Amino acid sequence: MEEINICIPAQRQQQILEYLQSKKSITIRKAAEIFMVSEATVRRDLDELASTGKIERTHGGAVLHTGTGFEWQHAEKMQEMIPEKKRIAIAAKKLIEDGDSLFLDTGTTTYLLAEELKEKKRLTVVTNNLDIAYTTELDATSTMIITGGIRRDGYSSLVGDIAADLVRKLYVDVSFIGADAVSVGNGVFNTNFNEIGIKKSGIESGKRKVLLADSSKFSRKALAKICDLQEFDIIITDSGIDEAQLKILKEKITRVIVV
């Protein structure tokens, strides 16, 4: 898209919407550069578009409104908020001791956490994430267990009763769970029902239950509820989270880690 100065707010907002339809997300800084206006002007434009329901405001920008039933493609998830997810993964690694047993849910952040585990000794890692199963390098003293189940084509995860039943029979030291959306008032959500069973099993099986959720998840909505926030002992997120939401989280959860 060529950088042009659009003076009429309605025209500029339409161009922002067209950009989002192509790119899915935009930051305030990027929009200010493209349309050669101030960041304050961009914020007003995004707020007006959000009021129409066409987009969703995020910390520092906006995403195209997708509705509760929309699910990002696996390739898109693997490229979104990567610096923040890496920081979350590094913080999560600090919760793991040599000799621990873990459940790693499917998701980009759990995948990045798995990449951090090579130095740990005598781990037992259980996962339904095929990316983790195929690519993770563990120490020779560690073991990986793959749940089995039905492969979700295009999403690199195993789901269904076989997967959920196996995890339900385990008792691991730490369960690391991902989510598509988090509401500080209503709980933790996923965009599809297929993964709900194994996520619930993973939570039930953990001595400590840890939610890994970057700040973008707190501005999204999703269709299927996994559980209430209070099911988790620890939540790890990044510094982009809204201060008001962070305050509520700290009132509900024993430990909130912000990276």
PDB file of C-alpha atoms in Angstrom, residues 88-104 109-110 112-125 138 142 173-176 208 210 212 234 236 255 257:
ATOM      1  CA  ILE A  88       6.564 -15.887  28.292  1.00  0.00           C
ATOM      2  CA  ALA A  89       8.228 -19.197  27.390  1.00  0.00           C
ATOM      3  CA  ILE A  90      11.463 -18.200  29.125  1.00  0.00           C
ATOM      4  CA  ALA A  91       9.528 -17.221  32.263  1.00  0.00           C
ATOM      5  CA  ALA A  92       7.638 -20.529  32.147  1.00  0.00           C
ATOM      6  CA  LYS A  93      10.914 -22.455  31.937  1.00  0.00           C
ATOM      7  CA  LYS A  94      11.901 -21.035  35.319  1.00  0.00           C
ATOM      8  CA  LEU A  95       8.958 -22.882  36.879  1.00  0.00           C
ATOM      9  CA  ILE A  96      10.395 -26.255  35.795  1.00  0.00           C
ATOM     10  CA  GLU A  97      12.889 -28.268  37.837  1.00  0.00           C
ATOM     11  CA  ASP A  98      15.013 -31.237  36.783  1.00  0.00           C
ATOM     12  CA  GLY A  99      12.983 -34.410  37.207  1.00  0.00           C
ATOM     13  CA  ASP A 100       9.584 -32.752  36.693  1.00  0.00           C
ATOM     14  CA  SER A 101       6.737 -34.170  34.657  1.00  0.00           C
ATOM     15  CA  LEU A 102       4.923 -31.734  32.363  1.00  0.00           C
ATOM     16  CA  PHE A 103       1.884 -31.476  30.150  1.00  0.00           C
ATOM     17  CA  LEU A 104       2.403 -29.123  27.200  1.00  0.00           C
ATOM     18  CA  THR A 109       3.792 -20.439  23.259  1.00  0.00           C
ATOM     19  CA  THR A 110       3.982 -24.030  24.488  1.00  0.00           C
ATOM     20  CA  LEU A 112       8.439 -22.057  22.240  1.00  0.00           C
ATOM     21  CA  LEU A 113       8.579 -23.345  25.812  1.00  0.00           C
ATOM     22  CA  ALA A 114       9.482 -26.807  24.527  1.00  0.00           C
ATOM     23  CA  GLU A 115      12.426 -25.267  22.684  1.00  0.00           C
ATOM     24  CA  GLU A 116      13.754 -24.063  26.048  1.00  0.00           C
ATOM     25  CA  LEU A 117      13.802 -27.503  27.714  1.00  0.00           C
ATOM     26  CA  LYS A 118      16.968 -29.062  26.295  1.00  0.00           C
ATOM     27  CA  GLU A 119      19.081 -28.120  29.315  1.00  0.00           C
ATOM     28  CA  LYS A 120      16.659 -29.699  31.801  1.00  0.00           C
ATOM     29  CA  LYS A 121      17.384 -33.224  33.047  1.00  0.00           C
ATOM     30  CA  ARG A 122      15.091 -36.217  33.660  1.00  0.00           C
ATOM     31  CA  LEU A 123      11.925 -34.552  32.396  1.00  0.00           C
ATOM     32  CA  THR A 124       8.806 -36.432  31.380  1.00  0.00           C
ATOM     33  CA  VAL A 125       6.992 -34.337  28.783  1.00  0.00           C
ATOM     34  CA  LEU A 138      15.313 -33.021  25.006  1.00  0.00           C
ATOM     35  CA  SER A 142      14.300 -37.040  29.478  1.00  0.00           C
ATOM     36  CA  ASP A 173       3.980 -31.595  38.232  1.00  0.00           C
ATOM     37  CA  VAL A 174       3.050 -28.722  35.910  1.00  0.00           C
ATOM     38  CA  SER A 175       0.434 -28.333  33.188  1.00  0.00           C
ATOM     39  CA  PHE A 176       1.040 -25.526  30.709  1.00  0.00           C
ATOM     40  CA  ARG A 208       0.346 -26.755  39.297  1.00  0.00           C
ATOM     41  CA  VAL A 210      -0.173 -22.505  34.419  1.00  0.00           C
ATOM     42  CA  LEU A 212       0.344 -19.006  29.037  1.00  0.00           C
ATOM     43  CA  ILE A 234      -0.208 -19.063  37.760  1.00  0.00           C
ATOM     44  CA  ILE A 236       2.095 -15.652  32.587  1.00  0.00           C
ATOM     45  CA  ARG A 255       0.501 -15.512  41.045  1.00  0.00           C
ATOM     46  CA  ILE A 257       3.904 -13.101  36.067  1.00  0.00           C
TER      47      ILE A 257
END
